[in-house]
mmCIF file of C-alpha atoms in Angstrom:
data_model
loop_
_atom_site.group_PDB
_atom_site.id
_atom_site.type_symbol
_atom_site.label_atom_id
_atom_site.label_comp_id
_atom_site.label_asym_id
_atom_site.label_seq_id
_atom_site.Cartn_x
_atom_site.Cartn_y
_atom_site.Cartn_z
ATOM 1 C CA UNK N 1 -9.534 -12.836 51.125
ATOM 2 C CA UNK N 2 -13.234 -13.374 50.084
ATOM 3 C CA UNK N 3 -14.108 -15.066 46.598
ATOM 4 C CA UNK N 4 -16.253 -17.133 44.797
ATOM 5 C CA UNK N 5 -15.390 -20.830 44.112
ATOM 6 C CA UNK N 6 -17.065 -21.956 40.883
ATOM 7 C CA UNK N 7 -16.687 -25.717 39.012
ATOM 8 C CA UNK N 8 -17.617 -25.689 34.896
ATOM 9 C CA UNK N 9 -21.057 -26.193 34.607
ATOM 10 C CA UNK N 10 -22.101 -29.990 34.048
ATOM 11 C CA UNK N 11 -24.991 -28.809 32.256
ATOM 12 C CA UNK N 12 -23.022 -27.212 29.514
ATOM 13 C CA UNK N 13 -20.006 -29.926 29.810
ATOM 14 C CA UNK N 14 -22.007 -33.242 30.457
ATOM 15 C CA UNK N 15 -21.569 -35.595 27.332
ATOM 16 C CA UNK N 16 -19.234 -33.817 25.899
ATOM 17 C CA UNK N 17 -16.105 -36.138 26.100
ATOM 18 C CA UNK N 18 -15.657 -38.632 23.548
ATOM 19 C CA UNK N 19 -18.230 -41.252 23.007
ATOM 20 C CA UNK N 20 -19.002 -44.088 25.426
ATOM 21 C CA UNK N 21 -16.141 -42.403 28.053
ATOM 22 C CA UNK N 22 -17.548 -41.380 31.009
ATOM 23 C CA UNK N 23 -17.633 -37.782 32.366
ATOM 24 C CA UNK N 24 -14.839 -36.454 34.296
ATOM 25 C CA UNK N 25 -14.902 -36.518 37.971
ATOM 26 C CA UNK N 26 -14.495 -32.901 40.143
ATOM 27 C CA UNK N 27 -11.186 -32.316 41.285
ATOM 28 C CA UNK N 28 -9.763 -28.999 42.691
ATOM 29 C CA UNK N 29 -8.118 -28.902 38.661
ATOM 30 C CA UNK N 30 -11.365 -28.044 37.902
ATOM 31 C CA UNK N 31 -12.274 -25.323 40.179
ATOM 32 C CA UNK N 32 -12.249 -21.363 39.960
ATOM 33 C CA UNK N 33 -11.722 -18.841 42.729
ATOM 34 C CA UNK N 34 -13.365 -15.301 41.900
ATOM 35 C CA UNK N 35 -11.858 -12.559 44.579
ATOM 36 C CA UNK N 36 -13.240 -9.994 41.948
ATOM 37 C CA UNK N 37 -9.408 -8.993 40.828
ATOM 38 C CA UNK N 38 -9.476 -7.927 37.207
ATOM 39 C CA UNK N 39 -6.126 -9.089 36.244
ATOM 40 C CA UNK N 40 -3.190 -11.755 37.191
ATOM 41 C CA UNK N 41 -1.289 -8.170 38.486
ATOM 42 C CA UNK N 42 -4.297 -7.786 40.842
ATOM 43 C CA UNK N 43 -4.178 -11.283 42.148
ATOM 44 C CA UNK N 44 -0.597 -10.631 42.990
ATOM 45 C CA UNK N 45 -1.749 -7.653 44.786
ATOM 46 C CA UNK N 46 -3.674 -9.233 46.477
ATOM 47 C CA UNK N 47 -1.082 -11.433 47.665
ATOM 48 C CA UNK N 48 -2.438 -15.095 46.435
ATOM 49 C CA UNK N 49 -0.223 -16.799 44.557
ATOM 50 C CA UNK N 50 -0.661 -20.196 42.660
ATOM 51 C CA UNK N 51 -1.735 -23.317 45.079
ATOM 52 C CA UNK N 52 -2.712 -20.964 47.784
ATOM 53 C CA UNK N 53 -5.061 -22.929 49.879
ATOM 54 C CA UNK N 54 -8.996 -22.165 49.504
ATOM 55 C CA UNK N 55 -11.351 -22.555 52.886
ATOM 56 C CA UNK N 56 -14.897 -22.057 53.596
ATOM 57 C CA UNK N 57 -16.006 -19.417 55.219
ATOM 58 C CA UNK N 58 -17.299 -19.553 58.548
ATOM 59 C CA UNK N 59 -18.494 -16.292 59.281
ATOM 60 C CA UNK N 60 -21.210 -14.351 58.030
ATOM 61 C CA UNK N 61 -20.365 -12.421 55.086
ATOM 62 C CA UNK N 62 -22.033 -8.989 54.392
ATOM 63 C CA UNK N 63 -22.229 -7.963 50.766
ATOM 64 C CA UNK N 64 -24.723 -5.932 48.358
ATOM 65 C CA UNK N 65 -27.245 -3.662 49.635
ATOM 66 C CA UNK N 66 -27.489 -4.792 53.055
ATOM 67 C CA UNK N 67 -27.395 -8.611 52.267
ATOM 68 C CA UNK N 68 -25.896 -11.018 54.473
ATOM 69 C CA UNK N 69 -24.819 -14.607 53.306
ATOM 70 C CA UNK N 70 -23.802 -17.768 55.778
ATOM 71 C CA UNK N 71 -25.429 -21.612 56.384
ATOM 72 C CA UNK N 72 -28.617 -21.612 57.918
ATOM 73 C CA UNK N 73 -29.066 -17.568 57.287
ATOM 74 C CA UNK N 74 -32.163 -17.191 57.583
ATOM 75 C CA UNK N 75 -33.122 -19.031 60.720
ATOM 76 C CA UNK N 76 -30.234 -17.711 62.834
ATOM 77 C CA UNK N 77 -31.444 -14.194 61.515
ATOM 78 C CA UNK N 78 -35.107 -14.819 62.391
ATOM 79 C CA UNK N 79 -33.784 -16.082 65.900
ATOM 80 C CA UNK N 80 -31.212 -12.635 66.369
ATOM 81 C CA UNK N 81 -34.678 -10.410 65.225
ATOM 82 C CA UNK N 82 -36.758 -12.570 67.847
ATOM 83 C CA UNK N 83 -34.496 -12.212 70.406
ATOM 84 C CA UNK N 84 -34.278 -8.086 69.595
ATOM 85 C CA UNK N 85 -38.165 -7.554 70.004
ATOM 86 C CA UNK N 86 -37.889 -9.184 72.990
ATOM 87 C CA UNK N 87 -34.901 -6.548 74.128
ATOM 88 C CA UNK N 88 -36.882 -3.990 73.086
ATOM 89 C CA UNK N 89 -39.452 -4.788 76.169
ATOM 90 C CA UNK N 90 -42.378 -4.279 74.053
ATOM 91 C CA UNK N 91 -45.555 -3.640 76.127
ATOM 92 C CA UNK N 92 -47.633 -6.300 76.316
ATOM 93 C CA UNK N 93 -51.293 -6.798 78.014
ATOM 94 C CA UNK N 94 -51.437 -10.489 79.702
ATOM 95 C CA UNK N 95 -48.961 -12.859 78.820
ATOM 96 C CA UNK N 96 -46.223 -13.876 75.916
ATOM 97 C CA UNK N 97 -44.502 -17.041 76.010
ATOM 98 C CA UNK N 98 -41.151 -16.082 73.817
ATOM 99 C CA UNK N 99 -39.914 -19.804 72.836
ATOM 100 C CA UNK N 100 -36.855 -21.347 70.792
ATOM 101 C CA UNK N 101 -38.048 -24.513 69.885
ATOM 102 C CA UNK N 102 -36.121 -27.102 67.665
ATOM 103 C CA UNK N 103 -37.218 -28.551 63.923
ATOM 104 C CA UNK N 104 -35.891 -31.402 62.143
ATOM 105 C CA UNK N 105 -36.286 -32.800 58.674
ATOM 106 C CA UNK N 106 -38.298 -35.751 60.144
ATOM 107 C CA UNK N 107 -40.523 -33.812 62.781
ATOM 108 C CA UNK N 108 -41.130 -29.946 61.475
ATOM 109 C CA UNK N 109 -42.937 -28.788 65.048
ATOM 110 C CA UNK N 110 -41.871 -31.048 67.436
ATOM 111 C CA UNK N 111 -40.241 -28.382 70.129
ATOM 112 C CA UNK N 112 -43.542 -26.146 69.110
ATOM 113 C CA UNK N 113 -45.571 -29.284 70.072
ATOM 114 C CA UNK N 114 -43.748 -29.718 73.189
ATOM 115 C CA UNK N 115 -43.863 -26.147 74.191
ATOM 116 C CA UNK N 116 -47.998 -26.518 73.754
ATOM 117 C CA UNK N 117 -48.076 -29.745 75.594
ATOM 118 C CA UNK N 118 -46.281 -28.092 78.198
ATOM 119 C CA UNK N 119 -47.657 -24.122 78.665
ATOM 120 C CA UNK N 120 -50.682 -24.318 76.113
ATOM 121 C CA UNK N 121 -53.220 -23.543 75.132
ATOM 122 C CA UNK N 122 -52.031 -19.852 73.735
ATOM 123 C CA UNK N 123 -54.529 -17.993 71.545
ATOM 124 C CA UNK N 124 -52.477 -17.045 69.083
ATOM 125 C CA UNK N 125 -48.682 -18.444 67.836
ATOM 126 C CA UNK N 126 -46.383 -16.042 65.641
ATOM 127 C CA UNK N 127 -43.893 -18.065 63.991
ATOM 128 C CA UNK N 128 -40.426 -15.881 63.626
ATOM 129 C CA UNK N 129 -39.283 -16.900 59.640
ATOM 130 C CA UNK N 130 -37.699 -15.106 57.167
ATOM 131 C CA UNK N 131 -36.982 -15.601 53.211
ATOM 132 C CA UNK N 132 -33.845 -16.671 52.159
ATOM 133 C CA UNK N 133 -32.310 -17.597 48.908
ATOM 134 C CA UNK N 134 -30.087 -20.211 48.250
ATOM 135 C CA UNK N 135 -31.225 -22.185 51.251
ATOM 136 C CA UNK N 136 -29.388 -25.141 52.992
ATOM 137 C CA UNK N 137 -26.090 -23.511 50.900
ATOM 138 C CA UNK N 138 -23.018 -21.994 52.290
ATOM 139 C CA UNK N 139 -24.435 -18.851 50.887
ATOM 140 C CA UNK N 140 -28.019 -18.599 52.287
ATOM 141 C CA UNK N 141 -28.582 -14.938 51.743
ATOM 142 C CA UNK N 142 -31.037 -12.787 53.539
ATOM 143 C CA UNK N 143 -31.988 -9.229 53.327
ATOM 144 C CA UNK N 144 -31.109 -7.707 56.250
ATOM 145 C CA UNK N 145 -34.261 -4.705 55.811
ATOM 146 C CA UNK N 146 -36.607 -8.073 55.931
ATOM 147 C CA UNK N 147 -35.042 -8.797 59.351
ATOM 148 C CA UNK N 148 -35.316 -5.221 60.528
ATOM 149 C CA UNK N 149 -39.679 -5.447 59.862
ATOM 150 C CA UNK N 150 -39.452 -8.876 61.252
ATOM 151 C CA UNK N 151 -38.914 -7.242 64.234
ATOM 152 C CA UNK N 152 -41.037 -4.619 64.085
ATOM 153 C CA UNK N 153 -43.518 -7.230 62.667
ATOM 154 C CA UNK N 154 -42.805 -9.499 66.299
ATOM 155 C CA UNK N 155 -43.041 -6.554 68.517
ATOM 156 C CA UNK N 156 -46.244 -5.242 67.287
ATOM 157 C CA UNK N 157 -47.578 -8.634 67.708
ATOM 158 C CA UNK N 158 -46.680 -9.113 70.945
ATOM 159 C CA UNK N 159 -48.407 -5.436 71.971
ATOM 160 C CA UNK N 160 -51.513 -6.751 70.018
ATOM 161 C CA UNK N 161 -51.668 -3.811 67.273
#
């Protein structure tokens, strides 16, 4: 069952406890599980029941108006909408390179580096990125219409429109 863990927020609760004690540490006491039921009859319904355990998702969740939430969102997305111009066998005059290169916190380009080291010079480089927001979360959220014109976007590049 989907939901929404949420703590109190320690902007409205910090300092609050008496004077000179110190704030109270997280524990799972202090958390809250949203699955959107309305009342403790819904929960029921639902079948959770008091202590039921609580995981993190790890698959891609698909919510709103075509809105997709999981780690790293937006750069898997960007890869899946690279990787679908490429299917789509775009015409192309001369030569594409189509490259998945590697970034790190420490060295942004390397693999891109590497790639012109290796095959370069290239007279012109699209970079495949897409917004996200709530980036480096369990929640990253991206718009999945952004990653349908990032293809289009890719594809048209690679004809040279």
């Amino acid at each position: 069952m989907p939901g929404v863990v949420a703590v109190k927020s320690v902007h409205l609760t910090r300092g609050r406890v008496a004077t000179g004690a110190p704030d109270p540490v997280f524990t799972v006491d202090n958390a809250y599980v949203d699955v959107g039921a309305g009342s403790a009859a819904e929960v029921q319904g639902l079948g959770i029941t008091a202590l039921a355990p609580v995981s993190l998702a790890k698959r891609p969740q698909l919510y709103g108006e075509r809105l997709l939430a999981a780690p790293n969102a937006a750069r898997r997305i960007a890869c899946a909408a690279l990787a679908a111009a490429v299917q789509a066998k775009p015409k192309v005059r001369g030569t594409v390179v189509v490259a998945f290169t590697v970034q790190s916190l420490y060295t942004s380009n390397a693999g891109l580096a590497s790639l012109k080291a290796l095959l370069g010079p290239f007279d012109d480089i699209k970079t495949a990125t897409l917004p996200g927001r709530y980036p480096d979360t369990a929640v990253e959220t991206v718009a999945l219409a952004d990653a349908d014109r990032l293809v289009r976007e890719i594809t048209q590049w690679m004809e040279g429109r």
